[in-house]
Amino acid sequence: EAGVTQSPRYAVLQEGQAVSFWCDPISGHDTLYWYQQPRDQGPQLLVYFRDEAVIDNSQLPSDRFSAVRPKGTNSTLKIQSAKQGDTATYLCASSFRGAHERLFFGHGTKLSVL
Amino acid sequence: AQSVTQPDARVTVSEGASLQLRCKYSYSGTPYLFWYVQYPRQGLQLLLKYYSGDPVVQGVNGFEAEFIKSNSSFHLRKASVHWSDSAVYFCAVRDNVGDNSKLIWGLGTSLVVNP
């Protein structure tokens, strides 16, 4: 069974540039999560979906971050104008039938904003 | 506010030694507790979880954790560590918000096992 796939693995940007992260969850998983993990910290939830619907995006900085999951499968997280404070690893996870019962994580995208 | 504290940022042990990684939580209701592990160059993986019942839960690779309600703790243990256990370990508690929930994570403990 294929795991959660994320791309790219790394991204390096100048402040003000845009970037998109892509996530392909485990087949059949209805719930998809995006986390931000700054260096030496635990993951912090940005947004999560059940199928194509956003369930919680209260921690997503809406002025610069956006996330979509149009068909309830793959998802894209976009940062419109990156800031140095966005430097972190962005993790995608998926689960089946139940928020946070057991999450399966991708390898993450490590973002550096210079 | 709900929170998870892992007081040890880094723990170093010798191979074959016993291990305890500490986790304390602050949660007003019945806690659902988790330990995840992040091996180098791999994604986070669930080690074990506690919902109810026997306060000692068994996980993968010989890990176990004990829920002690009176102490608000959920420490992770292993009787004899192997060098391959070197990784970052995260404790988390599920925070139920209305019909939804999210995980509150600790900062993680980096475990180094010396051969």
Coordinates of C-alpha atoms in Angstrom, one line a residue:
Chain A
E1 CA 0.0 0.0 0.0
A2 CA 1.4 3.4 -1.0
G3 CA 1.9 5.9 1.8
V4 CA 1.2 9.6 1.9
T5 CA 3.2 11.3 -0.9
Q6 CA 4.3 14.9 -0.8
S7 CA 6.2 17.1 -3.2
P8 CA 8.5 18.8 -3.5
R9 CA 10.8 17.5 -0.7
Y10 CA 12.6 20.8 -0.4
A11 CA 11.9 24.4 -1.4
V12 CA 14.1 27.5 -1.0
L13 CA 12.5 30.9 -1.6
Q14 CA 13.1 34.6 -1.2
E15 CA 10.7 36.6 0.9
G16 CA 7.6 37.6 -1.2
Q17 CA 7.8 34.6 -3.5
A18 CA 4.9 32.1 -3.8
V19 CA 5.1 28.3 -3.3
S20 CA 2.8 25.4 -3.5
F21 CA 2.9 22.0 -1.8
W22 CA 1.2 19.0 -3.1
C23 CA -0.1 16.0 -1.2
D24 CA -1.5 12.6 -2.3
P25 CA -3.1 10.8 0.7
I26 CA -3.5 7.1 1.2
S27 CA -6.2 5.8 -1.1
G28 CA -9.5 5.6 0.7
H29 CA -8.6 8.0 3.5
D30 CA -11.3 10.6 3.7
T31 CA -9.5 13.0 6.1
L32 CA -6.5 15.0 5.1
Y33 CA -4.4 17.3 7.3
W34 CA -1.8 20.0 6.8
Y35 CA 0.6 20.7 9.6
Q36 CA 3.5 23.2 10.0
Q37 CA 6.5 22.0 12.0
P38 CA 9.1 24.6 12.8
R39 CA 12.5 23.4 13.6
D40 CA 12.7 21.7 17.0
Q41 CA 9.0 22.0 17.6
G42 CA 6.0 19.7 17.4
P43 CA 3.5 19.8 14.5
Q44 CA 1.0 22.6 14.5
L45 CA -2.3 22.0 12.6
L46 CA -3.0 24.5 9.8
V47 CA -6.1 23.0 8.2
Y48 CA -7.9 19.7 7.8
F49 CA -10.5 18.4 5.3
R50 CA -13.0 15.6 5.4
D51 CA -13.5 14.7 1.8
E52 CA -13.5 18.1 0.0
A53 CA -14.9 20.1 2.9
V54 CA -12.7 22.2 5.2
I55 CA -13.4 21.1 8.8
D56 CA -11.0 23.4 10.6
N57 CA -8.9 26.2 9.1
S58 CA -8.8 28.4 12.2
Q59 CA -5.0 28.2 12.4
L60 CA -4.4 28.9 8.7
P61 CA -3.0 32.5 8.1
S62 CA -5.7 33.3 5.6
D63 CA -4.1 36.4 4.2
R64 CA -1.2 34.4 2.7
F65 CA -2.0 30.7 3.0
S66 CA -4.7 28.7 1.2
A67 CA -5.5 25.1 0.9
V68 CA -7.8 23.1 -1.4
R69 CA -8.9 19.5 -1.8
P70 CA -11.3 19.9 -4.8
K71 CA -12.1 16.2 -5.4
G72 CA -11.6 14.9 -1.9
T73 CA -8.4 13.2 -2.8
N74 CA -5.2 15.2 -3.5
S75 CA -4.6 18.5 -1.8
T76 CA -2.6 21.7 -2.5
L77 CA -1.3 24.1 0.2
K78 CA -0.2 27.5 -1.2
I79 CA 1.7 30.3 0.4
Q80 CA 1.2 33.5 -1.6
S81 CA 3.9 35.8 -0.3
A82 CA 6.3 33.9 1.9
K83 CA 8.0 35.3 5.0
Q84 CA 11.1 34.2 6.8
G85 CA 8.8 33.1 9.7
D86 CA 7.2 30.5 7.3
T87 CA 10.5 28.6 7.4
A88 CA 9.4 25.1 8.6
T89 CA 8.6 21.6 7.4
Y90 CA 5.1 21.2 6.1
L91 CA 3.6 17.9 6.8
C92 CA 0.6 16.2 5.2
A93 CA -1.2 13.4 6.9
S94 CA -4.3 11.4 6.2
S95 CA -6.7 9.1 8.2
F96 CA -9.8 7.1 7.7
R97 CA -13.1 7.8 9.3
G98 CA -12.4 9.8 12.3
A99 CA -10.3 12.9 13.0
H100 CA -7.0 12.1 14.4
E101 CA -7.6 8.5 15.4
R102 CA -4.5 7.3 13.6
L103 CA -2.6 9.6 11.3
F104 CA -0.4 8.5 8.5
F105 CA 2.2 11.2 7.6
G106 CA 4.2 12.0 4.5
H107 CA 7.9 12.8 4.6
G108 CA 7.1 16.5 4.5
T109 CA 8.3 19.5 2.5
K110 CA 11.2 21.4 4.1
L111 CA 10.8 25.1 3.3
S112 CA 13.5 27.7 3.7
V113 CA 12.6 31.4 3.2
L114 CA 15.6 33.6 2.9
Chain B
A1 CA -5.7 25.6 27.9
Q2 CA -4.9 22.1 26.7
S3 CA -1.2 21.4 26.5
V4 CA 1.5 18.7 26.3
T5 CA 4.9 19.1 28.0
Q6 CA 7.9 17.0 27.2
P7 CA 10.5 18.3 29.6
D8 CA 13.5 16.6 28.0
A9 CA 14.6 18.0 24.7
R10 CA 17.2 15.4 24.3
V11 CA 17.9 12.1 26.0
T12 CA 21.1 10.0 25.4
V13 CA 21.3 6.4 26.5
S14 CA 23.5 3.4 25.8
E15 CA 22.3 0.5 23.7
G16 CA 20.7 -2.1 25.9
A17 CA 19.8 0.4 28.7
S18 CA 16.2 1.0 29.8
L19 CA 14.4 4.1 28.7
Q20 CA 11.8 6.5 29.9
L21 CA 10.6 9.5 28.0
R22 CA 8.5 11.9 30.0
C23 CA 5.2 13.4 28.9
K24 CA 2.8 15.5 31.0
Y25 CA -0.5 16.8 29.7
S26 CA -3.0 19.4 30.7
Y27 CA -6.6 18.5 29.6
S28 CA -9.9 19.1 31.3
G29 CA -11.8 16.1 30.1
T30 CA -10.9 12.4 29.5
P31 CA -7.6 12.5 27.6
Y32 CA -7.0 10.4 24.5
L33 CA -3.2 10.2 24.4
F34 CA -0.7 9.3 21.7
W35 CA 3.0 8.7 21.1
Y36 CA 4.4 9.2 17.7
V37 CA 8.0 8.7 16.4
Q38 CA 9.9 10.4 13.7
Y39 CA 12.8 8.4 12.4
P40 CA 15.5 10.2 10.4
R41 CA 14.3 11.0 6.8
Q42 CA 10.9 9.3 7.5
G43 CA 7.4 10.6 8.3
L44 CA 5.9 10.5 11.7
Q45 CA 4.5 7.1 12.7
L46 CA 2.1 6.1 15.5
L47 CA 3.8 4.1 18.3
L48 CA 0.8 3.6 20.6
K49 CA -2.4 5.2 21.9
Y50 CA -4.5 5.3 25.0
Y51 CA -8.2 5.8 25.1
S52 CA -9.4 3.9 28.1
G53 CA -9.1 0.6 30.1
D54 CA -5.7 -0.8 31.1
P55 CA -3.5 2.2 31.8
V56 CA -0.5 0.4 30.5
V57 CA -0.6 0.2 26.7
Q58 CA 1.7 -1.7 24.4
G59 CA 3.0 -0.3 21.2
V60 CA 5.3 -1.4 18.4
N61 CA 8.9 -2.4 18.8
G62 CA 8.7 -3.2 22.5
F63 CA 7.5 0.3 23.6
E64 CA 4.9 0.8 26.2
A65 CA 3.4 3.8 28.0
E66 CA 1.5 4.1 31.3
F67 CA -1.3 6.6 31.8
I68 CA -1.3 7.9 35.4
K69 CA -4.3 10.2 35.8
S70 CA -3.3 11.4 39.3
N71 CA -0.1 12.7 37.8
S72 CA -1.4 13.8 34.4
S73 CA 1.4 11.8 32.8
F74 CA 1.8 9.4 29.9
H75 CA 5.5 8.4 30.0
L76 CA 6.9 6.2 27.3
R77 CA 9.2 3.2 28.3
K78 CA 11.3 0.5 26.8
A79 CA 13.1 -2.2 28.7
S80 CA 16.2 -2.3 26.4
V81 CA 16.9 0.2 23.6
H82 CA 18.5 -0.5 20.3
W83 CA 20.6 1.9 18.2
S84 CA 17.8 1.9 15.6
D85 CA 15.5 3.6 18.2
S86 CA 17.3 6.8 17.7
A87 CA 14.6 9.2 16.6
V88 CA 12.4 12.1 17.8
Y89 CA 9.5 11.1 19.9
F90 CA 6.3 13.2 20.2
C91 CA 3.6 12.9 22.8
A92 CA 0.1 14.3 21.9
V93 CA -3.4 14.6 23.3
R94 CA -6.6 14.8 21.4
D95 CA -8.5 18.0 22.0
N96 CA -12.2 17.6 21.2
V97 CA -13.8 20.8 19.9
G98 CA -17.5 20.4 19.3
D99 CA -18.0 17.7 16.7
N100 CA -14.3 17.9 15.6
S101 CA -11.0 17.3 17.2
K102 CA -7.3 18.1 16.8
L103 CA -4.1 16.9 18.3
I104 CA -2.1 19.0 20.7
W105 CA 1.6 18.1 20.4
G106 CA 4.6 18.3 22.7
L107 CA 7.9 19.8 21.4
G108 CA 9.4 16.3 21.1
T109 CA 12.3 14.5 22.7
S110 CA 15.3 13.6 20.6
L111 CA 16.6 10.2 21.6
V112 CA 20.2 9.3 20.9
V113 CA 21.2 5.7 21.5
N114 CA 24.9 5.1 21.6
P115 CA 26.2 1.7 20.4

